[in-house]
Amino acid sequence: DVKVTQSSRYLVKRTGEKVFLECVQDMDHENMFWYRQDPGLGLRLIYFSYDVKMKEKGDIPEGYSVSREKKERFSLILESASTNQTSMYLCASSPPFTNSNQPQHFGDGTRLSIL
Amino acid sequence: DQQVKQNSPSLSVQEGRISILNCDYTNSMFDYFLWYKKYPAEGPTFLISISSIKDKNEDGRFTVFLNKSAKHLSLHIVPSQPGDSAVYFCAAIKGFKTIFGAGTRLFVKA
């Protein structure tokens, strides 16, 4: 089974702090994704990566950046945390986009609170 | 503008009966449609998918129906079980992009 592991289940940070969310997958997947989940809005894509050192903006990249130095690890960075970034953050991975119906495999999420 | 809509935030069903979860989409260019299930404190897990060239796909108690003319997707669970209580997300894929609906919370009462 694919395992996607997010480093923290719960995180509390202060406004203005630089925040790092880490994600590791063990299935050698090319694609990795960061979403945030908010009530009534579903999952919204922040960034994704289709290869090491490659990244593409999703629908809501403002205020975030990402890093993918190794294939198995994808980090989400909040450059200067703000209260509107309080949310559930979900990391996912999947095989290459050549097979469009390949589902994404998700971690258990990080609930981030910015005070 | 939400391209994938789940208009019912919640649904309550008696154990043993059918659960029908609905999803509407606006873009006729989607290639695949998927349903994910999410339990509290866990990430979403893939449940079932359907290609845009099909109108039905079945896997055990779960069946997904696609009505392309109406741009409507539904998930049928028969018979419903208490363990099916979860949030269900509809998702649509076009190329590298997966777009998720807001989710429907299903309660199956014993």
Coordinates of N, CA and C in Angstrom, one line a residue:
Chain A
D1 N 0.8 -1.2 0.0 CA 0.0 0.0 0.0 C 0.9 1.3 0.0
V2 N 0.4 2.3 -0.7 CA 1.1 3.6 -0.7 C 1.0 4.2 0.6
K3 N 2.1 4.7 1.1 CA 2.1 5.4 2.4 C 2.5 6.9 2.1
V4 N 1.7 7.8 2.5 CA 2.0 9.2 2.4 C 2.0 9.7 3.8
T5 N 3.1 10.2 4.3 CA 3.2 10.6 5.7 C 3.5 12.1 5.8
Q6 N 2.6 12.7 6.6 CA 2.8 14.2 6.9 C 3.4 14.3 8.3
S7 N 4.4 15.1 8.4 CA 5.2 15.2 9.6 C 4.4 15.5 10.9
S8 N 3.4 16.4 10.8 CA 2.7 16.8 12.0 C 1.2 16.6 11.7
R9 N 0.5 16.2 12.8 CA -1.0 16.1 12.7 C -1.6 17.5 13.1
Y10 N -1.0 18.1 14.1 CA -1.5 19.4 14.5 C -0.3 20.3 14.7
L11 N -0.5 21.6 14.3 CA 0.5 22.6 14.4 C -0.1 23.9 14.8
V12 N 0.5 24.6 15.7 CA 0.0 26.0 16.1 C 1.2 26.9 15.9
K13 N 1.0 28.0 15.1 CA 2.1 28.9 14.9 C 1.5 30.3 15.0
R14 N 2.4 31.3 15.0 CA 2.0 32.7 15.2 C 2.1 33.4 13.9
T15 N 1.3 34.5 13.8 CA 1.3 35.3 12.6 C 2.7 35.8 12.3
G16 N 3.1 35.8 11.0 CA 4.4 36.2 10.6 C 5.5 35.2 10.7
E17 N 5.3 34.1 11.3 CA 6.3 33.0 11.3 C 6.4 32.3 10.0
K18 N 7.6 31.8 9.7 CA 7.8 30.9 8.5 C 7.5 29.5 9.0
V19 N 6.6 28.9 8.2 CA 6.1 27.5 8.6 C 6.4 26.5 7.5
F20 N 6.9 25.4 8.0 CA 7.3 24.3 7.1 C 6.4 23.1 7.3
L21 N 5.7 22.6 6.3 CA 4.9 21.4 6.4 C 5.6 20.3 5.5
E22 N 5.9 19.2 6.1 CA 6.7 18.2 5.3 C 5.8 17.0 5.0
C23 N 6.2 16.4 3.8 CA 5.4 15.2 3.3 C 6.4 14.3 2.7
V24 N 6.2 13.0 3.0 CA 7.1 11.9 2.4 C 6.2 10.8 1.9
Q25 N 6.5 10.3 0.7 CA 5.8 9.2 0.1 C 6.8 8.0 -0.2
D26 N 6.3 6.8 -0.1 CA 7.2 5.7 -0.2 C 7.0 4.8 -1.4
M27 N 6.2 5.4 -2.4 CA 5.9 4.5 -3.6 C 6.6 5.0 -4.9
D28 N 7.6 5.9 -4.7 CA 8.4 6.3 -5.9 C 7.5 7.0 -6.9
H29 N 6.5 7.7 -6.4 CA 5.6 8.4 -7.3 C 6.2 9.7 -7.8
E30 N 6.0 10.0 -9.1 CA 6.5 11.2 -9.7 C 5.8 12.4 -9.2
N31 N 4.5 12.3 -9.1 CA 3.7 13.5 -8.8 C 3.4 13.7 -7.3
M32 N 3.5 14.9 -6.8 CA 3.1 15.2 -5.4 C 2.4 16.5 -5.4
F33 N 1.5 16.6 -4.5 CA 0.5 17.7 -4.4 C 0.3 18.2 -3.0
W34 N 0.0 19.5 -2.9 CA -0.4 20.1 -1.6 C -1.8 20.7 -1.8
Y35 N -2.7 20.4 -1.0 CA -4.1 20.9 -1.0 C -4.3 21.5 0.4
R36 N -5.3 22.4 0.4 CA -5.9 22.8 1.7 C -7.4 22.5 1.6
Q37 N -7.9 22.1 2.7 CA -9.3 21.7 2.8 C -10.0 22.7 3.8
D38 N -11.0 23.4 3.3 CA -11.8 24.3 4.1 C -13.3 24.0 4.0
P39 N -14.1 24.1 5.1 CA -15.5 23.8 5.0 C -16.2 24.5 3.9
G40 N -17.0 23.7 3.1 CA -17.8 24.3 2.0 C -17.0 24.5 0.8
L41 N -15.7 24.3 0.8 CA -14.9 24.6 -0.4 C -14.1 23.4 -0.9
G42 N -14.2 22.3 -0.2 CA -13.6 21.1 -0.7 C -12.0 21.2 -0.6
L43 N -11.4 20.5 -1.5 CA -9.9 20.5 -1.5 C -9.5 21.4 -2.7
R44 N -8.6 22.4 -2.3 CA -8.1 23.3 -3.3 C -6.6 23.1 -3.5
L45 N -6.2 23.1 -4.7 CA -4.8 22.8 -5.0 C -3.9 24.0 -4.8
I46 N -2.8 23.9 -4.0 CA -1.9 25.0 -3.8 C -0.8 24.9 -4.8
Y47 N -0.1 23.8 -4.8 CA 1.1 23.6 -5.7 C 1.1 22.1 -6.0
F48 N 1.7 21.8 -7.1 CA 2.1 20.4 -7.3 C 3.4 20.3 -8.0
S49 N 4.0 19.1 -8.0 CA 5.3 18.8 -8.5 C 5.3 17.5 -9.3
Y50 N 5.8 17.5 -10.5 CA 5.8 16.3 -11.4 C 7.2 15.7 -11.5
D51 N 8.1 16.3 -10.8 CA 9.5 15.7 -10.8 C 10.3 16.5 -9.8
V52 N 11.5 15.9 -9.5 CA 12.4 16.6 -8.5 C 12.7 18.0 -9.1
K53 N 12.7 18.9 -8.2 CA 13.0 20.3 -8.5 C 12.0 21.0 -9.4
M54 N 11.0 20.3 -9.8 CA 9.9 20.9 -10.7 C 8.7 21.2 -9.8
K55 N 8.1 22.4 -10.1 CA 6.9 22.8 -9.4 C 6.0 23.6 -10.3
E56 N 4.7 23.5 -10.0 CA 3.7 24.2 -10.8 C 2.7 24.8 -9.8
K57 N 2.2 26.0 -10.0 CA 1.2 26.6 -9.2 C -0.1 26.0 -9.4
G58 N -0.9 25.8 -8.3 CA -2.2 25.4 -8.4 C -3.2 26.5 -8.4
D59 N -4.3 26.4 -7.8 CA -5.4 27.4 -7.8 C -5.1 28.5 -6.8
I60 N -4.5 28.2 -5.7 CA -4.3 29.2 -4.6 C -2.9 29.3 -4.1
P61 N -1.9 29.6 -5.0 CA -0.5 29.6 -4.5 C 0.0 30.8 -3.7
E62 N -0.8 31.8 -3.6 CA -0.4 33.1 -3.0 C -0.1 32.8 -1.5
G63 N 1.1 33.3 -1.1 CA 1.5 33.1 0.3 C 2.2 31.8 0.6
Y64 N 2.3 31.0 -0.4 CA 2.9 29.7 -0.2 C 4.1 29.5 -1.2
S65 N 5.0 28.6 -0.8 CA 6.0 28.1 -1.8 C 6.3 26.7 -1.5
V66 N 7.0 26.0 -2.3 CA 7.2 24.5 -2.2 C 8.7 24.2 -2.5
S67 N 9.1 23.1 -2.0 CA 10.4 22.6 -2.3 C 10.4 21.1 -2.6
R68 N 11.0 20.6 -3.6 CA 11.1 19.2 -3.9 C 12.6 18.9 -4.3
E69 N 13.4 18.6 -3.3 CA 14.8 18.3 -3.5 C 15.0 16.8 -3.7
K70 N 14.1 16.0 -3.2 CA 14.2 14.6 -3.4 C 12.9 14.0 -3.9
K71 N 12.9 12.9 -4.6 CA 11.6 12.5 -5.2 C 10.6 12.1 -4.1
E72 N 11.0 11.6 -3.0 CA 10.0 11.2 -2.0 C 9.5 12.3 -1.1
R73 N 10.1 13.5 -1.2 CA 9.7 14.5 -0.2 C 9.3 15.8 -0.9
F74 N 8.2 16.3 -0.3 CA 7.6 17.5 -0.9 C 7.2 18.4 0.3
S75 N 7.8 19.6 0.3 CA 7.6 20.5 1.5 C 6.8 21.7 1.0
L76 N 5.9 22.1 1.9 CA 5.1 23.3 1.7 C 5.6 24.4 2.7
I77 N 5.8 25.6 2.2 CA 6.3 26.6 3.1 C 5.4 27.8 3.1
L78 N 5.0 28.2 4.3 CA 4.3 29.5 4.4 C 5.3 30.5 4.8
E79 N 5.5 31.4 3.9 CA 6.6 32.4 4.0 C 6.5 33.3 5.2
S80 N 5.2 33.8 5.4 CA 4.9 34.6 6.6 C 3.5 34.4 6.9
A81 N 3.3 33.4 7.9 CA 2.0 32.9 8.2 C 1.0 34.0 8.5
S82 N -0.3 33.8 8.0 CA -1.3 34.8 8.4 C -2.5 33.9 8.9
T83 N -3.4 34.6 9.6 CA -4.6 33.9 10.2 C -5.5 33.2 9.1
N84 N -5.5 33.8 7.9 CA -6.4 33.2 6.9 C -5.7 31.9 6.3
Q85 N -4.6 31.5 6.8 CA -4.0 30.3 6.3 C -4.2 29.2 7.4
T86 N -5.0 29.5 8.4 CA -5.5 28.4 9.3 C -6.4 27.5 8.5
S87 N -6.0 26.2 8.5 CA -6.7 25.2 7.6 C -6.2 23.8 7.9
M88 N -6.9 22.9 7.2 CA -6.3 21.5 7.1 C -5.5 21.4 5.8
Y89 N -4.3 20.9 5.9 CA -3.4 20.8 4.7 C -3.2 19.3 4.4
L90 N -3.4 19.0 3.2 CA -3.3 17.6 2.8 C -2.3 17.4 1.7
C91 N -1.4 16.5 1.8 CA -0.4 16.1 0.8 C -0.9 14.9 0.1
A92 N -0.6 14.8 -1.2 CA -0.9 13.6 -1.9 C 0.2 13.3 -2.9
S93 N 0.2 12.0 -3.4 CA 1.1 11.6 -4.5 C 0.4 10.7 -5.5
S94 N 0.9 10.6 -6.7 CA 0.3 9.8 -7.7 C 1.4 9.4 -8.7
P95 N 1.1 8.3 -9.5 CA 2.0 8.0 -10.7 C 1.9 9.1 -11.7
P96 N 2.7 9.0 -12.8 CA 2.7 10.1 -13.8 C 1.4 10.3 -14.4
F97 N 1.2 11.5 -15.0 CA 0.0 11.9 -15.6 C -0.4 11.2 -16.9
T98 N 0.5 10.3 -17.4 CA 0.2 9.6 -18.6 C -1.0 8.7 -18.5
N99 N -1.3 8.3 -17.2 CA -2.6 7.6 -17.0 C -3.5 8.5 -16.1
S100 N -4.4 9.1 -16.8 CA -5.2 10.2 -16.2 C -6.1 9.7 -15.1
N101 N -6.4 8.4 -15.1 CA -7.3 7.9 -14.1 C -6.6 7.4 -12.8
Q102 N -5.3 7.6 -12.7 CA -4.6 7.2 -11.5 C -5.0 8.0 -10.3
P103 N -5.6 7.4 -9.3 CA -6.1 8.3 -8.2 C -4.9 8.8 -7.4
Q104 N -5.1 9.8 -6.6 CA -4.1 10.3 -5.7 C -4.2 9.6 -4.4
H105 N -3.0 9.5 -3.7 CA -3.0 8.9 -2.4 C -2.6 10.0 -1.4
F106 N -3.5 10.1 -0.4 CA -3.4 11.2 0.5 C -2.7 10.8 1.9
G107 N -2.1 11.8 2.4 CA -1.7 11.7 3.8 C -2.9 12.0 4.7
D108 N -2.7 11.9 6.1 CA -3.7 12.1 7.0 C -4.0 13.6 7.3
G109 N -3.2 14.4 6.8 CA -3.5 15.9 7.0 C -2.7 16.5 8.1
T110 N -2.5 17.8 8.0 CA -2.0 18.6 9.1 C -3.0 19.7 9.4
R111 N -3.5 19.7 10.6 CA -4.4 20.9 11.0 C -3.5 22.0 11.5
L112 N -3.4 23.1 10.8 CA -2.6 24.2 11.1 C -3.4 25.4 11.6
S113 N -3.0 25.8 12.8 CA -3.7 27.0 13.3 C -2.7 28.2 13.4
I114 N -3.1 29.3 12.9 CA -2.2 30.5 13.0 C -2.9 31.5 13.9
L115 N -2.2 31.8 15.0 CA -2.7 32.7 16.0 C -2.3 34.1 15.8
Chain B
D1 N -15.3 30.2 -9.3 CA -16.4 29.5 -10.0 C -16.1 28.0 -9.8
Q2 N -17.0 27.3 -9.2 CA -16.8 25.9 -8.9 C -17.2 25.1 -10.1
Q3 N -16.2 24.3 -10.6 CA -16.5 23.5 -11.8 C -17.1 22.1 -11.4
V4 N -17.0 21.7 -10.1 CA -17.5 20.5 -9.6 C -18.3 20.8 -8.3
K5 N -19.6 20.5 -8.4 CA -20.5 20.9 -7.3 C -21.2 19.7 -6.6
Q6 N -21.1 19.7 -5.3 CA -21.9 18.8 -4.5 C -22.9 19.6 -3.7
N7 N -24.1 19.6 -4.1 CA -25.0 20.6 -3.6 C -25.6 20.2 -2.2
S8 N -25.5 18.9 -1.9 CA -26.0 18.5 -0.6 C -24.8 18.3 0.4
P9 N -24.8 19.2 1.5 CA -23.7 19.1 2.4 C -23.8 17.8 3.3
S10 N -25.0 17.3 3.4 CA -25.1 16.1 4.2 C -26.3 15.2 3.8
L11 N -26.3 13.9 4.1 CA -27.3 13.0 3.8 C -27.4 11.9 4.9
S12 N -28.6 11.6 5.3 CA -28.8 10.6 6.3 C -29.6 9.4 5.8
V13 N -29.2 8.2 6.0 CA -29.8 7.0 5.4 C -29.9 5.9 6.5
Q14 N -30.9 5.1 6.4 CA -31.0 4.0 7.3 C -30.1 2.8 6.8
E15 N -29.5 2.1 7.7 CA -28.7 1.0 7.4 C -29.5 0.0 6.5
G16 N -28.9 -0.5 5.5 CA -29.5 -1.5 4.6 C -30.2 -0.8 3.4
R17 N -30.5 0.5 3.5 CA -31.1 1.2 2.4 C -30.0 1.7 1.4
I18 N -30.5 2.3 0.3 CA -29.6 2.8 -0.7 C -29.2 4.3 -0.3
S19 N -27.9 4.6 -0.5 CA -27.4 5.9 -0.4 C -27.1 6.4 -1.8
I20 N -27.6 7.6 -2.1 CA -27.3 8.2 -3.4 C -26.7 9.6 -3.2
L21 N -25.4 9.7 -3.6 CA -24.7 11.0 -3.5 C -24.5 11.6 -4.9
N22 N -24.8 12.8 -5.0 CA -24.8 13.5 -6.3 C -23.7 14.5 -6.5
C23 N -23.4 14.8 -7.8 CA -22.3 15.7 -8.1 C -22.7 16.2 -9.5
D24 N -22.5 17.5 -9.7 CA -22.7 18.2 -11.0 C -21.4 18.9 -11.4
Y25 N -21.2 18.9 -12.7 CA -20.0 19.5 -13.2 C -20.3 20.4 -14.4
T26 N -19.4 21.4 -14.7 CA -19.7 22.3 -15.7 C -18.8 22.2 -17.0
N27 N -17.7 21.5 -16.9 CA -16.8 21.4 -18.0 C -16.9 20.0 -18.7
S28 N -17.4 20.0 -19.9 CA -17.6 18.7 -20.6 C -16.3 18.1 -21.1
M29 N -15.1 18.7 -20.8 CA -13.9 18.2 -21.3 C -13.2 17.3 -20.3
F30 N -13.8 17.0 -19.1 CA -13.2 16.2 -18.1 C -13.0 14.8 -18.7
D31 N -11.9 14.1 -18.3 CA -11.5 12.8 -18.8 C -12.1 11.7 -17.9
Y32 N -11.9 11.9 -16.6 CA -12.3 10.9 -15.7 C -13.0 11.6 -14.5
F33 N -13.8 10.8 -13.8 CA -14.5 11.2 -12.6 C -14.2 10.2 -11.5
L34 N -13.9 10.7 -10.3 CA -13.6 9.8 -9.2 C -14.4 10.2 -8.0
W35 N -14.6 9.2 -7.1 CA -15.2 9.4 -5.8 C -14.1 9.0 -4.7
Y36 N -14.0 9.9 -3.7 CA -13.1 9.6 -2.6 C -13.9 9.6 -1.3
K37 N -13.5 8.8 -0.4 CA -14.2 8.8 0.9 C -13.2 9.3 2.0
K38 N -13.7 10.0 2.9 CA -12.8 10.6 4.0 C -13.4 10.4 5.3
Y39 N -12.7 9.7 6.2 CA -13.1 9.5 7.6 C -12.4 10.7 8.4
P40 N -13.0 11.0 9.5 CA -12.4 12.1 10.4 C -10.9 11.7 10.7
A41 N -10.1 12.7 10.7 CA -8.6 12.5 11.1 C -7.9 11.6 10.2
E42 N -8.4 11.4 9.0 CA -7.7 10.6 8.0 C -7.7 11.4 6.6
G43 N -6.8 11.1 5.7 CA -6.9 11.7 4.4 C -7.9 11.0 3.6
P44 N -8.3 11.6 2.5 CA -9.3 10.9 1.5 C -8.7 9.7 0.9
T45 N -9.5 8.7 0.7 CA -9.1 7.5 0.0 C -9.9 7.2 -1.2
F46 N -9.3 6.7 -2.2 CA -10.0 6.5 -3.5 C -11.0 5.4 -3.3
L47 N -12.2 5.6 -3.9 CA -13.3 4.7 -3.8 C -13.6 4.0 -5.2
I48 N -13.9 4.8 -6.2 CA -14.3 4.3 -7.5 C -14.2 5.4 -8.5
S49 N -13.9 5.0 -9.8 CA -13.8 6.0 -10.8 C -14.6 5.6 -12.1
I50 N -14.8 6.5 -13.0 CA -15.5 6.2 -14.2 C -14.8 7.1 -15.3
S51 N -14.6 6.5 -16.5 CA -14.1 7.2 -17.6 C -15.3 8.0 -18.2
S52 N -14.9 9.1 -18.9 CA -16.0 10.0 -19.5 C -16.7 9.3 -20.7
I53 N -16.1 8.2 -21.1 CA -16.8 7.5 -22.3 C -17.7 6.4 -21.8
K54 N -17.8 6.2 -20.5 CA -18.7 5.2 -19.9 C -19.9 5.9 -19.3
D55 N -20.9 5.1 -19.0 CA -22.0 5.6 -18.2 C -22.2 4.9 -16.9
K56 N -21.5 3.9 -16.6 CA -21.7 3.1 -15.4 C -20.4 2.4 -15.1
N57 N -20.1 2.3 -13.8 CA -19.0 1.5 -13.3 C -19.4 1.0 -11.9
E58 N -19.2 -0.3 -11.7 CA -19.7 -1.0 -10.5 C -18.5 -1.7 -9.8
D59 N -18.5 -1.6 -8.5 CA -17.5 -2.3 -7.7 C -18.1 -2.7 -6.3
G60 N -18.6 -3.9 -6.3 CA -19.2 -4.4 -5.1 C -20.5 -3.6 -4.8
R61 N -20.5 -3.0 -3.6 CA -21.7 -2.3 -3.2 C -21.8 -0.9 -3.8
F62 N -20.7 -0.5 -4.5 CA -20.6 0.9 -5.0 C -20.8 0.9 -6.5
T63 N -21.6 1.8 -7.0 CA -21.9 2.0 -8.4 C -21.8 3.5 -8.7
V64 N -21.1 3.9 -9.7 CA -21.1 5.3 -10.2 C -21.8 5.4 -11.5
F65 N -22.7 6.3 -11.6 CA -23.4 6.6 -12.9 C -23.0 7.9 -13.4
L66 N -22.8 8.0 -14.7 CA -22.4 9.3 -15.4 C -23.5 9.6 -16.5
N67 N -24.1 10.8 -16.3 CA -25.0 11.3 -17.3 C -24.4 12.5 -18.0
K68 N -23.8 12.3 -19.1 CA -23.0 13.3 -19.8 C -23.9 14.5 -20.3
S69 N -25.0 14.2 -20.7 CA -25.9 15.2 -21.3 C -26.3 16.2 -20.1
A70 N -26.5 15.6 -18.9 CA -26.9 16.4 -17.8 C -25.7 16.9 -17.0
K71 N -24.5 16.5 -17.4 CA -23.3 16.8 -16.6 C -23.5 16.5 -15.2
H72 N -23.9 15.2 -14.9 CA -24.3 14.8 -13.6 C -23.6 13.4 -13.3
L73 N -23.1 13.3 -12.1 CA -22.5 12.1 -11.6 C -23.2 11.7 -10.3
S74 N -23.4 10.4 -10.1 CA -23.9 9.9 -8.8 C -23.2 8.7 -8.4
L75 N -23.2 8.5 -7.1 CA -22.6 7.4 -6.4 C -23.7 6.7 -5.7
H76 N -24.0 5.4 -5.9 CA -25.0 4.6 -5.2 C -24.3 3.6 -4.3
I77 N -24.7 3.5 -3.1 CA -24.1 2.6 -2.2 C -25.3 1.7 -1.7
V78 N -25.2 0.4 -2.1 CA -26.3 -0.5 -1.7 C -25.7 -1.9 -1.3
P79 N -26.1 -2.4 -0.1 CA -26.8 -1.7 0.9 C -25.9 -0.8 1.8
S80 N -26.4 0.2 2.3 CA -25.6 1.1 3.1 C -25.3 0.5 4.5
Q81 N -24.1 0.7 5.0 CA -23.6 0.2 6.3 C -23.2 1.3 7.2
P82 N -23.2 1.1 8.5 CA -22.8 2.2 9.4 C -21.3 2.6 9.1
G83 N -20.5 1.7 8.7 CA -19.1 2.0 8.4 C -18.9 2.9 7.1
D84 N -20.0 3.1 6.4 CA -20.0 4.0 5.2 C -20.1 5.4 5.6
S85 N -20.4 5.7 6.9 CA -20.5 7.1 7.4 C -19.2 7.8 7.2
A86 N -19.2 8.8 6.4 CA -17.9 9.5 6.1 C -18.3 10.7 5.2
V87 N -17.3 11.5 4.8 CA -17.5 12.5 3.8 C -17.0 12.0 2.5
Y88 N -17.9 12.2 1.5 CA -17.6 11.7 0.1 C -17.3 12.9 -0.8
F89 N -16.2 12.9 -1.5 CA -15.8 13.9 -2.4 C -15.9 13.4 -3.8
C90 N -16.5 14.1 -4.6 CA -16.5 13.9 -6.1 C -15.4 14.7 -6.7
A91 N -14.7 14.1 -7.7 CA -13.6 14.8 -8.3 C -13.6 14.5 -9.8
A92 N -13.1 15.5 -10.5 CA -13.0 15.4 -12.0 C -11.6 15.7 -12.5
I93 N -11.1 14.9 -13.5 CA -9.8 15.0 -13.9 C -9.7 15.5 -15.4
K94 N -8.9 16.5 -15.7 CA -8.6 16.8 -17.0 C -7.1 17.0 -17.1
G95 N -6.3 16.1 -17.8 CA -4.9 16.2 -17.8 C -4.3 16.1 -16.5
F96 N -3.5 17.1 -16.0 CA -2.8 17.0 -14.8 C -3.7 17.6 -13.6
K97 N -4.8 18.1 -13.9 CA -5.6 18.8 -12.9 C -6.8 17.9 -12.4
T98 N -6.9 17.8 -11.1 CA -8.0 17.2 -10.4 C -8.8 18.3 -9.7
I99 N -10.0 18.4 -9.9 CA -10.9 19.3 -9.2 C -11.9 18.6 -8.4
F100 N -11.9 19.0 -7.1 CA -12.7 18.4 -6.1 C -14.0 19.2 -5.8
G101 N -15.1 18.5 -5.5 CA -16.3 19.1 -5.0 C -16.1 19.4 -3.5
A102 N -17.1 20.0 -2.9 CA -17.0 20.4 -1.5 C -17.2 19.3 -0.5
G103 N -17.8 18.2 -1.0 CA -18.0 17.0 -0.2 C -19.4 16.9 0.3
T104 N -19.9 15.7 0.6 CA -21.2 15.4 1.2 C -20.9 14.5 2.4
R105 N -21.4 14.9 3.5 CA -21.3 14.0 4.7 C -22.4 13.0 4.8
L106 N -22.1 11.7 4.7 CA -23.1 10.7 4.8 C -23.2 10.1 6.2
F107 N -24.4 10.0 6.7 CA -24.7 9.4 8.0 C -25.5 8.1 7.7
V108 N -25.0 7.0 8.1 CA -25.8 5.7 8.0 C -26.2 5.3 9.4
K109 N -27.5 5.3 9.6 CA -28.0 5.0 11.0 C -28.3 3.5 11.1
A110 N -27.8 3.0 12.2 CA -28.1 1.6 12.5 C -29.5 1.3 12.9

